[in-house]
Coordinates of C-alpha atoms and ligand atoms in Angstrom, one line a residue:
Chain V
M226 CA 31.0 -50.7 2.3
T227 CA 31.7 -47.2 1.3
T228 CA 31.5 -46.2 -2.1
E229 CA 33.1 -43.4 -4.3
N230 CA 32.3 -44.3 -7.9
S231 CA 31.7 -41.5 -10.4
S232 CA 30.1 -43.5 -12.2
R233 CA 27.1 -44.2 -9.5
T234 CA 24.7 -41.0 -7.7
S235 CA 22.7 -43.7 -5.5
T236 CA 23.7 -43.8 -2.0
V237 CA 22.6 -46.5 0.6
P238 CA 21.1 -45.3 3.8
E239 CA 23.2 -46.0 7.1
T240 CA 19.7 -47.9 8.8
D241 CA 19.1 -51.5 8.8
S242 CA 14.8 -50.6 8.6
E243 CA 14.6 -48.1 6.5
E244 CA 11.7 -48.6 4.0
Y245 CA 11.6 -47.6 0.0
S246 CA 8.4 -46.9 -1.7
S247 CA 8.1 -48.1 -5.0
V248 CA 9.0 -46.0 -8.4
N249 CA 6.6 -47.3 -10.1
P250 CA 3.7 -48.7 -9.7
A251 CA 2.8 -51.3 -12.3
T252 CA 5.9 -53.6 -10.8
D253 CA 3.2 -53.9 -7.8
M254 CA 4.8 -57.4 -7.2
I255 CA 7.7 -55.5 -5.8
D256 CA 8.3 -56.2 -1.9
C257 CA 9.4 -52.4 -1.2
K258 CA 9.2 -52.7 2.5
L259 CA 12.2 -54.4 2.3
S260 CA 15.4 -54.1 4.9
R261 CA 18.1 -53.0 3.5
R262 CA 19.7 -56.7 5.0
D263 CA 16.8 -58.0 4.0
F264 CA 17.4 -57.6 0.4
V265 CA 20.5 -58.0 0.8
K266 CA 19.7 -61.7 2.4
T267 CA 17.4 -61.8 -0.8
V268 CA 19.4 -60.6 -3.3
G269 CA 22.0 -63.3 -1.4
Y270 CA 20.1 -66.5 -2.4
F271 CA 19.1 -65.5 -5.7
T272 CA 15.6 -67.2 -5.3
G273 CA 14.7 -65.9 -8.9
A274 CA 11.2 -64.4 -7.1
G275 CA 9.9 -61.3 -5.9
A276 CA 12.8 -58.2 -6.0
L277 CA 15.3 -60.1 -7.3
G278 CA 13.2 -61.3 -10.5
L279 CA 11.3 -57.4 -10.8
Q280 CA 14.6 -55.6 -11.2
L281 CA 14.0 -55.9 -14.5
I282 CA 13.2 -54.0 -17.9
S283 CA 13.5 -55.5 -20.8
V284 CA 12.4 -52.6 -23.6
E285 CA 9.8 -54.2 -25.3
T286 CA 8.0 -53.9 -22.3
I287 CA 9.6 -50.8 -20.6
V288 CA 8.9 -51.3 -16.6
E289 CA 10.8 -49.3 -14.7
C290 CA 13.5 -50.7 -12.7
A291 CA 13.0 -50.9 -8.9
P292 CA 14.9 -47.5 -7.4
L293 CA 18.7 -47.9 -7.5
E294 CA 18.8 -47.1 -3.6
F295 CA 18.6 -50.8 -2.7
S296 CA 21.7 -51.8 -3.5
A297 CA 25.2 -50.8 -3.0
S298 CA 26.7 -52.5 -6.0
A299 CA 24.0 -51.8 -8.4
H300 CA 25.0 -51.3 -12.0
T301 CA 22.7 -50.9 -15.7
V302 CA 23.8 -53.1 -18.8
E303 CA 22.2 -54.0 -21.7
L304 CA 22.3 -57.3 -23.0
T305 CA 21.8 -58.7 -26.3
V306 CA 20.2 -62.1 -26.6
N307 CA 19.6 -63.8 -29.4
G308 CA 18.6 -60.1 -31.2
L309 CA 16.4 -58.8 -28.8
V310 CA 17.9 -55.9 -26.6
H311 CA 17.3 -56.0 -22.8
K312 CA 18.4 -53.4 -20.4
L313 CA 18.6 -54.5 -16.7
T314 CA 19.2 -53.2 -13.6
M315 CA 21.1 -55.4 -11.7
D316 CA 23.0 -56.8 -8.5
T317 CA 26.6 -56.6 -10.2
R318 CA 26.4 -60.2 -8.0
V319 CA 24.5 -61.7 -10.7
T320 CA 25.9 -63.9 -13.1
L321 CA 24.8 -63.6 -17.1
L322 CA 23.1 -67.5 -16.5
D323 CA 21.7 -66.0 -13.4
A324 CA 20.8 -63.2 -15.9
L325 CA 19.7 -65.2 -18.2
R326 CA 17.4 -67.5 -15.9
E327 CA 16.0 -65.4 -13.5
Y328 CA 15.6 -62.5 -15.2
L329 CA 14.8 -62.8 -18.3
K330 CA 13.0 -65.8 -17.6
L331 CA 15.3 -68.0 -20.2
T332 CA 15.3 -71.1 -18.9
G333 CA 16.9 -73.1 -21.3
T334 CA 20.3 -72.4 -20.2
K335 CA 21.1 -74.3 -17.4
K336 CA 22.2 -74.1 -13.9
G337 CA 24.1 -78.0 -12.7
C338 CA 27.2 -76.7 -11.3
D339 CA 27.3 -73.1 -10.8
H340 CA 31.7 -73.7 -10.5
G341 CA 32.6 -74.3 -14.0
Q342 CA 32.7 -77.5 -13.6
C343 CA 29.4 -79.3 -15.8
G344 CA 28.8 -76.6 -18.6
A345 CA 25.4 -76.9 -18.6
C346 CA 25.4 -73.5 -18.6
T347 CA 27.0 -73.0 -21.8
V348 CA 26.7 -70.4 -24.2
L349 CA 27.6 -68.5 -26.6
V350 CA 29.4 -64.5 -27.0
N351 CA 30.5 -63.4 -30.7
G352 CA 30.2 -66.9 -31.3
R353 CA 32.8 -68.1 -28.3
R354 CA 31.4 -70.7 -25.9
I355 CA 31.5 -70.3 -22.6
N356 CA 30.8 -70.7 -18.9
S357 CA 27.9 -67.9 -18.4
C358 CA 28.0 -69.1 -14.7
L359 CA 31.6 -67.8 -14.0
S360 CA 30.4 -65.0 -15.7
L361 CA 29.1 -61.1 -14.4
A362 CA 26.7 -60.3 -16.0
V363 CA 27.7 -56.1 -16.1
T364 CA 30.5 -57.5 -18.2
H365 CA 28.7 -58.3 -21.2
Q366 CA 27.9 -54.8 -22.8
G367 CA 27.4 -54.6 -25.9
D368 CA 28.2 -58.5 -26.4
Q369 CA 25.6 -60.3 -28.8
I370 CA 24.8 -63.6 -26.9
T371 CA 22.8 -66.7 -28.5
T372 CA 21.1 -69.3 -26.0
I373 CA 19.4 -72.0 -27.1
E374 CA 16.6 -70.4 -27.4
G375 CA 18.0 -68.2 -30.2
L376 CA 19.7 -71.5 -32.3
S377 CA 16.6 -72.6 -33.5
G378 CA 15.0 -70.0 -37.4
G379 CA 11.6 -70.5 -36.0
E380 CA 10.3 -73.4 -35.8
E381 CA 12.9 -75.0 -38.4
L382 CA 15.3 -76.6 -35.5
H383 CA 19.0 -76.2 -35.5
P384 CA 20.8 -78.7 -37.9
L385 CA 23.0 -79.7 -34.1
Q386 CA 19.3 -79.8 -32.6
T387 CA 18.0 -82.5 -35.6
A388 CA 21.1 -84.6 -34.4
F389 CA 20.9 -84.8 -31.7
I390 CA 17.4 -86.0 -31.6
E391 CA 18.3 -88.4 -34.5
H392 CA 21.5 -89.6 -32.7
D393 CA 20.0 -90.0 -29.0
G394 CA 22.0 -88.0 -27.5
F395 CA 20.2 -87.4 -24.4
Q396 CA 18.5 -88.9 -21.5
C397 CA 17.1 -86.2 -18.8
G398 CA 18.1 -83.5 -21.2
Y399 CA 19.3 -81.3 -18.5
C400 CA 23.0 -81.1 -20.2
T401 CA 21.3 -80.7 -23.8
P402 CA 20.9 -77.0 -24.5
G403 CA 24.5 -76.8 -23.2
Q404 CA 26.0 -79.6 -25.4
I405 CA 24.0 -78.3 -28.4
C406 CA 25.6 -74.7 -27.7
S407 CA 29.1 -76.1 -27.0
A408 CA 28.9 -77.9 -30.6
V409 CA 27.5 -75.2 -31.5
A410 CA 30.9 -73.6 -31.2
L411 CA 33.5 -77.0 -31.5
L412 CA 32.1 -77.0 -35.2
E413 CA 32.7 -73.6 -36.1
E414 CA 36.8 -73.9 -34.2
A415 CA 37.2 -77.2 -36.3
R416 CA 36.2 -75.2 -39.6
R417 CA 38.9 -72.3 -39.2
G418 CA 41.4 -75.5 -37.8
D419 CA 41.9 -74.9 -33.5
A420 CA 44.0 -77.8 -32.7
S421 CA 42.9 -79.8 -29.3
F422 CA 44.9 -81.6 -26.6
V423 CA 44.4 -85.1 -29.1
T424 CA 45.3 -82.6 -32.2
P425 CA 48.3 -84.8 -33.6
D426 CA 50.0 -82.0 -35.8
L427 CA 49.6 -78.7 -34.7
A428 CA 51.7 -77.6 -37.2
H429 CA 49.2 -78.3 -39.0
T430 CA 46.5 -75.6 -39.6
G431 CA 43.8 -76.8 -42.4
R432 CA 40.7 -77.4 -40.7
V433 CA 40.0 -80.0 -38.5
E434 CA 38.6 -83.9 -39.3
L435 CA 35.9 -84.7 -36.7
T436 CA 36.8 -87.7 -35.5
P437 CA 35.5 -89.8 -32.4
E438 CA 38.5 -88.8 -30.2
E439 CA 38.4 -84.9 -31.3
I440 CA 34.9 -84.8 -31.0
R441 CA 35.1 -86.5 -27.3
E442 CA 38.3 -84.2 -26.3
R443 CA 36.7 -81.1 -27.3
M444 CA 33.0 -81.4 -26.2
S445 CA 35.3 -82.6 -22.6
G446 CA 33.8 -79.2 -21.2
N447 CA 30.0 -81.0 -21.0
V448 CA 29.5 -83.3 -18.6
C449 CA 26.2 -85.5 -18.5
R450 CA 24.8 -86.7 -15.8
C451 CA 23.0 -89.7 -17.9
G452 CA 25.4 -90.5 -20.1
A453 CA 24.3 -90.2 -23.2
Y454 CA 28.1 -89.4 -24.4
P455 CA 28.0 -92.4 -27.8
G456 CA 24.8 -90.5 -28.9
I457 CA 26.4 -87.7 -28.5
V458 CA 29.5 -88.0 -30.1
Q459 CA 27.4 -89.4 -33.0
A460 CA 25.2 -86.4 -33.0
V461 CA 28.4 -83.5 -33.0
Q462 CA 29.9 -85.7 -35.9
T463 CA 26.5 -86.4 -38.3
A464 CA 26.5 -82.6 -37.5
S465 CA 29.5 -81.8 -38.4
R466 CA 29.0 -84.0 -42.2
T467 CA 26.4 -81.8 -43.2
L468 CA 27.4 -78.0 -41.6
Chain W
M128 CA 29.0 -64.0 -2.6
N129 CA 29.9 -60.9 -0.8
P130 CA 28.8 -57.2 -3.0
F131 CA 31.1 -55.5 -4.8
E132 CA 31.7 -51.7 -6.3
Y133 CA 31.8 -52.7 -10.0
Q134 CA 34.6 -50.4 -12.8
Q135 CA 35.5 -50.5 -15.9
V136 CA 38.9 -49.3 -16.4
D137 CA 40.5 -49.3 -21.1
E138 CA 43.8 -48.2 -20.2
P139 CA 46.9 -49.8 -17.8
A140 CA 47.3 -46.6 -15.9
T141 CA 43.8 -46.7 -15.2
A142 CA 43.9 -50.2 -13.7
V143 CA 46.9 -49.3 -10.9
D144 CA 45.7 -45.7 -10.6
A145 CA 41.7 -48.0 -9.8
I146 CA 43.7 -50.5 -7.6
S147 CA 45.7 -48.8 -5.8
R148 CA 43.2 -47.1 -3.7
W149 CA 41.5 -49.8 -3.3
R150 CA 42.1 -51.8 -0.2
G151 CA 41.1 -55.2 -1.4
S152 CA 40.0 -54.5 -5.0
K153 CA 41.3 -57.4 -7.4
F154 CA 41.1 -56.7 -11.3
L155 CA 38.6 -58.6 -14.0
A156 CA 39.9 -60.8 -16.2
G157 CA 38.2 -64.3 -17.3
G158 CA 36.5 -64.4 -13.7
T159 CA 37.3 -68.0 -14.3
N160 CA 38.9 -68.4 -11.1
L161 CA 37.8 -65.4 -9.1
I162 CA 34.5 -65.4 -9.7
D163 CA 34.7 -69.2 -8.6
L164 CA 36.3 -67.8 -5.8
M165 CA 34.4 -65.2 -5.0
K166 CA 30.8 -67.8 -5.0
N167 CA 32.1 -68.8 -1.4
T168 CA 33.4 -65.9 -0.1
V169 CA 37.5 -67.3 -0.6
E170 CA 37.8 -63.8 -2.1
Q171 CA 35.7 -61.3 -1.0
P172 CA 37.2 -58.0 -2.8
P173 CA 34.7 -55.5 -2.0
K174 CA 35.9 -54.3 -6.0
L175 CA 36.5 -55.2 -9.1
I176 CA 38.1 -53.9 -11.9
D177 CA 37.7 -54.7 -15.0
I178 CA 40.9 -55.1 -17.0
N179 CA 39.1 -56.7 -20.6
H180 CA 38.7 -53.3 -22.4
I181 CA 42.8 -52.7 -22.1
P182 CA 43.9 -53.4 -24.8
L183 CA 46.5 -56.6 -24.0
R184 CA 45.3 -58.8 -25.7
G185 CA 47.7 -58.8 -29.3
I186 CA 49.8 -61.7 -29.6
E187 CA 52.9 -60.1 -31.7
Q188 CA 56.5 -61.2 -32.7
T189 CA 59.4 -59.8 -31.3
P190 CA 62.9 -57.6 -32.5
D191 CA 65.0 -60.8 -30.9
G192 CA 62.6 -63.1 -32.1
G193 CA 60.7 -64.6 -29.2
V194 CA 56.7 -63.5 -28.8
K195 CA 55.0 -61.6 -26.5
L196 CA 51.9 -62.6 -25.3
G197 CA 49.1 -60.3 -23.7
A198 CA 48.1 -60.4 -20.7
L199 CA 44.3 -60.2 -21.9
A200 CA 44.6 -63.0 -25.1
R201 CA 42.9 -65.7 -24.2
N202 CA 44.0 -69.1 -23.3
S203 CA 42.2 -70.7 -26.4
D204 CA 43.6 -67.8 -28.1
T205 CA 47.4 -68.1 -27.6
A206 CA 47.3 -72.0 -28.0
N207 CA 45.9 -71.3 -31.3
H208 CA 48.1 -68.3 -32.7
P209 CA 50.5 -69.7 -35.8
L210 CA 53.7 -68.4 -33.3
I211 CA 52.8 -70.5 -30.4
R212 CA 51.6 -73.2 -32.5
K213 CA 54.6 -73.0 -34.9
N214 CA 57.3 -72.3 -32.5
Y215 CA 55.9 -73.2 -28.9
P216 CA 54.1 -75.8 -29.5
L217 CA 55.3 -77.1 -26.0
L218 CA 53.4 -74.1 -24.5
S219 CA 49.9 -74.3 -27.1
Q220 CA 49.7 -78.5 -25.6
A221 CA 50.1 -76.8 -22.0
I222 CA 47.1 -75.2 -22.5
L223 CA 45.0 -76.9 -24.6
S224 CA 45.2 -80.0 -21.8
G225 CA 44.1 -77.5 -19.2
A226 CA 40.4 -76.9 -18.1
S227 CA 37.6 -76.8 -21.1
P228 CA 37.6 -74.9 -23.7
Q229 CA 34.8 -73.0 -22.6
L230 CA 36.7 -71.7 -19.5
R231 CA 39.7 -71.6 -22.3
N232 CA 37.2 -69.1 -24.2
M233 CA 37.3 -67.1 -20.7
A234 CA 40.6 -68.1 -19.6
T235 CA 42.4 -64.7 -20.2
N236 CA 47.0 -65.2 -19.8
G237 CA 47.2 -62.9 -16.8
G238 CA 44.5 -64.8 -15.2
N239 CA 45.7 -67.7 -15.6
L240 CA 49.6 -66.9 -13.7
L241 CA 47.4 -65.5 -10.6
Q242 CA 45.2 -69.1 -10.1
R243 CA 45.0 -70.2 -6.7
T244 CA 45.2 -72.9 -5.4
R245 CA 43.2 -76.6 -6.0
C246 CA 43.7 -77.2 -2.3
P247 CA 40.2 -78.5 -1.6
Y248 CA 40.3 -77.4 1.9
F249 CA 41.2 -74.1 0.8
M250 CA 38.0 -73.7 -1.0
D251 CA 35.8 -74.2 1.2
P252 CA 35.9 -72.1 3.8
A253 CA 34.0 -74.6 6.4
F254 CA 37.5 -76.0 6.9
S255 CA 37.8 -73.6 9.1
R256 CA 41.5 -74.3 9.1
C257 CA 44.0 -72.8 6.0
N258 CA 46.7 -71.1 7.0
K259 CA 46.2 -69.8 2.6
R260 CA 43.4 -68.2 3.4
T261 CA 43.2 -67.0 7.1
P262 CA 47.4 -67.2 8.4
G263 CA 48.2 -68.4 11.3
S264 CA 44.8 -70.9 11.6
G265 CA 46.4 -74.0 10.3
C266 CA 46.5 -76.4 7.7
S267 CA 43.5 -78.7 7.4
A268 CA 45.6 -80.7 4.5
L269 CA 47.9 -81.8 6.2
E270 CA 46.6 -83.3 9.2
G271 CA 43.3 -84.3 6.3
F272 CA 43.1 -86.2 3.0
H273 CA 46.7 -84.2 1.2
E274 CA 46.7 -87.0 -2.0
N275 CA 46.8 -84.3 -4.6
H276 CA 49.8 -82.2 -2.4
A277 CA 52.9 -81.2 -2.9
I278 CA 56.3 -83.3 -2.8
L279 CA 58.1 -80.6 -3.6
G280 CA 58.8 -77.1 -1.9
A281 CA 56.4 -77.8 0.9
S282 CA 56.2 -76.4 4.3
D283 CA 54.8 -77.1 7.2
Q284 CA 52.5 -75.1 7.7
C285 CA 51.2 -75.3 3.5
I286 CA 51.2 -78.3 1.6
A287 CA 49.0 -76.7 -1.7
T288 CA 50.4 -77.3 -5.0
H289 CA 50.2 -74.3 -8.1
P290 CA 47.4 -75.7 -11.1
S291 CA 48.5 -74.5 -13.7
D292 CA 49.6 -76.4 -16.8
M293 CA 50.3 -73.1 -19.1
C294 CA 53.0 -71.7 -16.4
V295 CA 54.4 -75.7 -16.1
A296 CA 55.5 -74.5 -20.1
L297 CA 56.4 -71.2 -19.3
A298 CA 59.3 -72.1 -16.6
A299 CA 60.8 -74.3 -18.9
L300 CA 60.3 -72.0 -21.8
E301 CA 62.1 -69.5 -19.6
A302 CA 58.9 -66.6 -19.4
K303 CA 58.6 -63.6 -18.3
V304 CA 56.2 -61.3 -16.9
R305 CA 56.0 -57.7 -17.8
V306 CA 53.8 -56.1 -15.1
R307 CA 53.5 -52.8 -14.6
G308 CA 52.6 -50.8 -11.0
P309 CA 52.1 -47.2 -10.1
K310 CA 56.1 -46.5 -10.3
G311 CA 55.9 -48.3 -13.7
E312 CA 56.9 -51.5 -14.9
R313 CA 59.0 -54.7 -14.4
I314 CA 60.2 -57.3 -15.8
I315 CA 59.9 -60.7 -13.3
A316 CA 61.7 -64.0 -14.7
I317 CA 58.7 -66.8 -14.2
G318 CA 60.6 -68.2 -11.8
D319 CA 61.3 -64.7 -9.7
F320 CA 57.1 -65.0 -10.2
H321 CA 55.4 -67.7 -8.0
R322 CA 56.6 -68.5 -4.3
L323 CA 57.1 -71.7 -2.1
P324 CA 55.2 -71.3 0.8
G325 CA 57.6 -71.1 3.7
T326 CA 55.7 -69.3 6.5
T327 CA 54.0 -67.0 4.5
P328 CA 51.4 -69.4 2.6
Q329 CA 48.8 -66.5 1.9
I330 CA 50.9 -65.0 -0.4
D331 CA 51.4 -66.8 -3.5
T332 CA 53.3 -64.1 -5.7
T333 CA 56.1 -61.5 -5.7
L334 CA 53.4 -59.8 -7.9
M335 CA 52.3 -56.9 -5.9
P336 CA 49.0 -56.1 -5.0
D337 CA 48.4 -52.8 -6.8
E338 CA 50.9 -54.2 -9.7
L339 CA 48.7 -55.3 -13.3
I340 CA 50.2 -57.8 -15.7
V341 CA 50.5 -56.3 -19.5
S342 CA 52.2 -59.5 -20.8
I343 CA 54.4 -63.1 -20.7
D344 CA 57.4 -62.6 -22.6
L345 CA 58.7 -65.4 -24.2
P346 CA 62.1 -65.3 -25.3
P347 CA 63.0 -67.1 -28.9
S348 CA 62.5 -71.2 -28.2
P349 CA 65.2 -73.8 -30.1
Y350 CA 62.7 -76.1 -28.7
G351 CA 60.1 -76.4 -31.1
S352 CA 60.1 -79.4 -32.6
H353 CA 61.4 -81.8 -29.6
S354 CA 59.1 -80.8 -26.7
H355 CA 56.4 -82.6 -25.4
Y356 CA 53.8 -81.5 -22.4
L357 CA 52.7 -84.4 -20.4
K358 CA 49.8 -84.5 -17.8
I359 CA 48.9 -87.5 -15.5
R360 CA 45.4 -86.9 -14.3
E361 CA 42.3 -88.9 -13.2
R362 CA 40.1 -88.3 -15.9
T363 CA 41.7 -88.1 -19.9
S364 CA 40.4 -84.6 -20.1
Y365 CA 38.9 -81.6 -17.9
A366 CA 40.6 -82.2 -14.6
F367 CA 43.5 -81.2 -12.9
A368 CA 46.8 -82.6 -13.3
L369 CA 48.4 -85.5 -10.5
V370 CA 52.2 -84.5 -12.3
S371 CA 52.4 -83.3 -15.4
V372 CA 55.7 -82.6 -17.7
A373 CA 57.0 -79.9 -20.0
A374 CA 60.1 -81.5 -22.0
A375 CA 61.9 -79.2 -24.1
I376 CA 65.3 -80.8 -26.3
D377 CA 67.7 -78.9 -27.7
V378 CA 68.4 -81.6 -30.0
D379 CA 71.6 -82.6 -32.9
S380 CA 71.4 -85.5 -34.7
G381 CA 71.5 -87.7 -31.2
W382 CA 72.9 -85.5 -28.9
I383 CA 71.4 -82.9 -26.1
R384 CA 73.1 -79.0 -26.6
G385 CA 70.6 -78.5 -24.0
A386 CA 67.5 -79.5 -22.3
R387 CA 64.9 -77.7 -19.9
L388 CA 62.6 -80.0 -17.1
A389 CA 59.2 -78.3 -15.3
L390 CA 56.8 -80.9 -13.1
G391 CA 53.6 -79.6 -12.7
G392 CA 51.4 -80.4 -9.8
V393 CA 54.4 -81.3 -7.4
A394 CA 55.1 -78.2 -5.7
H395 CA 53.5 -74.6 -4.6
K396 CA 54.8 -73.8 -7.9
P397 CA 56.2 -74.6 -11.0
W398 CA 58.7 -76.6 -10.7
R399 CA 61.9 -76.5 -12.9
V400 CA 64.6 -78.2 -12.3
E401 CA 67.8 -76.9 -13.4
A402 CA 70.0 -80.6 -12.0
A403 CA 68.7 -82.6 -14.2
E404 CA 68.7 -80.6 -17.6
A405 CA 72.3 -80.4 -16.6
A406 CA 72.7 -83.9 -15.9
L407 CA 70.8 -83.8 -20.0
A408 CA 73.6 -81.0 -21.4
G409 CA 76.5 -82.8 -24.0
Q410 CA 74.6 -86.8 -23.6
K411 CA 73.8 -88.3 -26.2
L412 CA 69.6 -88.9 -26.5
S413 CA 68.6 -92.4 -24.2
I414 CA 66.1 -94.3 -22.1
S415 CA 69.1 -94.8 -19.2
L416 CA 70.0 -90.6 -19.5
F417 CA 66.5 -90.1 -19.2
E418 CA 66.1 -92.2 -16.1
Q419 CA 68.7 -90.5 -14.8
A420 CA 67.3 -87.7 -15.3
A421 CA 64.1 -88.6 -13.7
S422 CA 65.6 -89.3 -10.2
R423 CA 68.1 -86.4 -9.8
A424 CA 64.8 -84.2 -10.3
L425 CA 63.1 -86.1 -7.7
S426 CA 66.2 -86.5 -5.5
G427 CA 65.3 -83.9 -3.1
A428 CA 61.3 -85.0 -3.0
R429 CA 59.5 -85.1 0.7
P430 CA 56.1 -86.7 0.0
R431 CA 53.7 -87.5 2.6
R432 CA 51.2 -90.1 4.0
D433 CA 48.7 -90.5 0.9
N434 CA 51.2 -88.6 -2.2
T435 CA 53.9 -91.0 -2.1
Y436 CA 52.5 -92.7 -5.4
K437 CA 53.4 -88.8 -6.8
V438 CA 57.7 -89.7 -6.6
E439 CA 57.1 -92.7 -8.8
M440 CA 54.4 -91.0 -10.8
A441 CA 56.6 -88.0 -11.7
K442 CA 59.5 -90.0 -12.2
R443 CA 58.0 -92.2 -15.0
A444 CA 56.3 -89.1 -16.6
I445 CA 59.1 -87.4 -16.8
I446 CA 61.2 -90.5 -18.6
R447 CA 58.3 -90.3 -20.6
A448 CA 57.9 -86.8 -21.7
L449 CA 61.1 -87.0 -22.1
T450 CA 61.3 -90.2 -24.8
I451 CA 58.3 -88.4 -26.4
A452 CA 60.4 -84.8 -26.8
G453 CA 63.4 -86.2 -28.0
G454 CA 61.7 -88.3 -30.4
L455 CA 61.8 -91.9 -29.0
A456 CA 58.6 -93.0 -28.5
Ligands
FAD693 C1 36.5 -76.4 -14.2 C2 38.3 -75.9 -13.9 C3 38.6 -76.1 -14.6 C4 39.8 -76.3 -14.3 N1 41.0 -76.8 -15.3 C5 41.9 -76.4 -15.1 C6 43.5 -77.4 -15.7 O1 42.8 -78.2 -15.8 N2 44.9 -76.6 -15.9 C7 45.0 -75.3 -15.6 O2 46.2 -74.6 -15.3 N3 43.1 -74.1 -15.4 C8 42.3 -74.6 -15.0 N4 42.0 -73.9 -14.4 C9 42.0 -73.0 -13.9 C10 41.4 -71.9 -15.5 O3 43.1 -72.2 -16.1 C11 42.2 -70.4 -14.8 O4 40.7 -70.3 -13.6 C12 42.7 -69.1 -15.5 O5 43.4 -69.4 -16.3 C13 42.2 -67.8 -14.5 O6 41.8 -66.7 -16.0 P1 41.0 -65.8 -14.7 O7 41.1 -64.9 -16.8 O8 39.5 -66.7 -15.4 O9 41.1 -64.9 -14.1 P2 40.3 -63.8 -13.6 O10 39.7 -64.9 -12.1 O11 40.0 -63.4 -14.0 O12 41.4 -63.6 -12.0 C14 42.8 -64.6 -11.5 C15 43.4 -63.9 -10.8 O13 43.9 -62.9 -11.9 C16 44.2 -61.2 -11.1 N5 45.0 -61.0 -12.5 C17 43.9 -61.3 -13.4 N6 45.0 -61.0 -14.5 C18 45.1 -59.3 -14.2 C19 46.9 -59.1 -14.4 N7 46.0 -58.7 -16.4 N8 47.1 -58.3 -13.4 C20 47.3 -58.3 -11.7 N9 46.2 -59.5 -11.8 C21 45.2 -60.0 -12.9 C22 42.5 -61.5 -10.8 O14 43.1 -60.6 -9.8 C23 42.6 -62.4 -9.6 O15 43.0 -62.3 -8.5 C24 40.4 -74.4 -14.4 C25 39.3 -74.0 -13.9 C26 37.6 -74.8 -13.9 C27 36.9 -73.7 -13.2
SF4_694 S1 47.7 -77.0 2.1 FE1 47.5 -74.9 2.3 S2 46.2 -74.8 0.9 FE2 45.8 -76.3 1.4 S3 44.7 -76.3 3.9 FE3 47.1 -76.1 4.2 S4 47.0 -74.1 4.8 FE4 45.0 -74.0 3.2
FES695 S1 26.3 -74.2 -14.1 FE1 29.0 -73.3 -15.4 S2 29.5 -75.1 -15.6 FE2 27.8 -76.3 -14.1
FES696 S1 21.4 -86.0 -20.8 FE1 20.6 -86.3 -18.4 S2 22.5 -85.2 -18.2 FE2 22.8 -85.6 -20.1

C-alpha cells in the first residue's frame, strides 16, 4: 500500500523480514522480533494478546507505545472512557469495541456478532447508544464514551442495573451490559419525546409513555439468546417510573 | 479487514479533493455498512476519508417550503426532527422501521442512500460467484436460494434488491440528492439516483466515485396527513423488508387529487410505480380502486422460483398501505 498521508511521518519497511527493536524495555511483553507479515497477521486476528494489546498507552500508567513503524496504518487517538482519558496508538482497523476490550481491558462490553446485528456491544457515545463493533476507535477523539463499567456510582448501582436484578432481566448475562446501556439511552430518548416505529401519533411530541409495546420496539436492537425479554421489559418499565 | 489509511476532513472541498487523489478510497460516514463490509473484505478501500467533521448535519426549511436534510444528519435525528414528523411523517416512519435505535444513531442520510444490497451471496466472499462483487463471475443467487430477491427490474446478471427503507419514502416524496464533485455541485432526482443492474450490477448508483452527497432536498409535500409506510418482514422489528410500501395520497373530501406510491424489497432500486399513481389520481377513495392500483403496480413483475410469494404480498401490502393512508382503515 502506498502512503502519502502528511499527518504521519512513519514509513513501512520494504522487506518482510526486517526486525524491530523495542522502544521501551518496560513493555517487555512486546514481541519485537515480529516480521511485518507476522504482525499484520496478528493484528488481523485481533487476538488481543501480545503485540496488539501492548500498543496501549494510558495517561495513568504512561507506558510508551510500540513503534509506529509496525504498520502503515497506525493512528493515535485519545479516548475518554468513563471519564478517564487514554492515549492509544492503534491500527486504524481497531473498532471501538476492540479498543475497549482488548486495549483498555474493559471487558464489560461484549462482542456478540461483530456486525451490528445483536447489540451486545452497545455503549454510549456523548449519551447516545451506538454499536461499538461498527465504529472505528480512531473516530472517537474527544467523545465521551460510557460503558457498563461507568454507569454505577462506586458501589451504588445504576437504577437500571438494580431493576434488571429485581426483575430477572437476564439469564447468562452475556447480552446484559448492552441491554442496560441501551436502556439508559432509551429512557433519555423517551423523556425528550423521540418517536419509535410503534408510536401511534408522530405529531405528538411530548414525553413518551413507555408501554410494553414501546419498550419492546425500542429495545429491539438488543438480542437475548436466553430469551430474558419479559424481565427486560419489566425492568425498563420499572426504571422508567423511578427515573 | 485490509489495512487502510485514515484521514479526517472538515469541509466538502477537501473531501472531494482527497477522494479524487486516492483511487478506490471511500468516505466514512456512520460506518454501519462500510465497516461491516470491510470486515469480510467485500469492501477494501486503501483509504478512508472520515467526513463526520464536515458541518453537514443540519435539517432546515428551504425558501420553497421544503426541507433540506444534511447528508451527515443521523437517521435518528432526521426521523425525530419536528419538521419531518410534522410535514413528512412518511419519512419518519420509514426511517424508524429500519435497523435499530443504535444503528440509526450512527447511520447518516448520505450513507443510507449508498448502503449496499443485503444479498447474502454478495455479503459473503465464500461465494465466489457474484457479479456485483466480482464483475463477470456469475450470480450465486440466480442458481441458489433467492427467496428475498427482486421481482421487478432485475437482469440475468443480478437479482439483488436495494435494502433501504428511507429511500422508499424518499422516492415517494420525490426527493433530490445534492452532490458535490471536483467540478462543483449537481442535483440528481432520487428516481435517477439508484440504478437497475442491467449488465453492470457492480454499479449501484449514478453517483460518481469522486462525488460527495451534501444534502437530500425534499420538495414541499401535500401528503403530510395521508401517508403510510408499511413494512413486511420476518420478525416484528430489526429486520430488513421482504416487501415495503410508501403510500402518500393528497385527499380532498374523499377524492384523490394525486398519489405517490413506491415499493421496497422488490427491485435493485426503490420502485416507484407511476402507472399505479396515475390510476389513483382523480378517483374517489375506495378499496376496489386500491386493488386496481395494486394490480397495475405489479403487472410487470417477474418472480423466480423462490420468490413468487412476493407478488401477492406486494399487492396486498399496497392495498393495506393505501387503505391506512387514505383513512379507510
Ligand atoms: C444489522 C443491520 C440491520 C439494518 N437494518 C436496516 C433496515 O431494516 N432498513 C434499512 O433501511 N437499513 C438497515 N440497515 C442499514 C443501515 O440503514 C445503513 O447501514 C446505514 O444507513 C448506512 O449509513 P452510514 O452513514 O452508516 O454509511 P457508511 O457505512 O458510513 O457508508 C455507506 C457508503 O456510503 C458512502 N457514503 C457515506 N456518506 C457519503 C456521502 N455523504 N457522500 C458520498 N458517499 C457517502 C460510504 O463511502 C460507503 O460507501 C441495517 C444495518 C445493519 C448493520
Ligand atoms: S443477486 Fe447480485 S448481489 Fe446477489 S449474488 Fe447475484 S450478482 Fe451478486
Ligand atoms: S457485537 Fe456489535 S452488534 Fe453484535
Ligand atoms: S441473558 Fe443470556 S443472552 Fe441475554
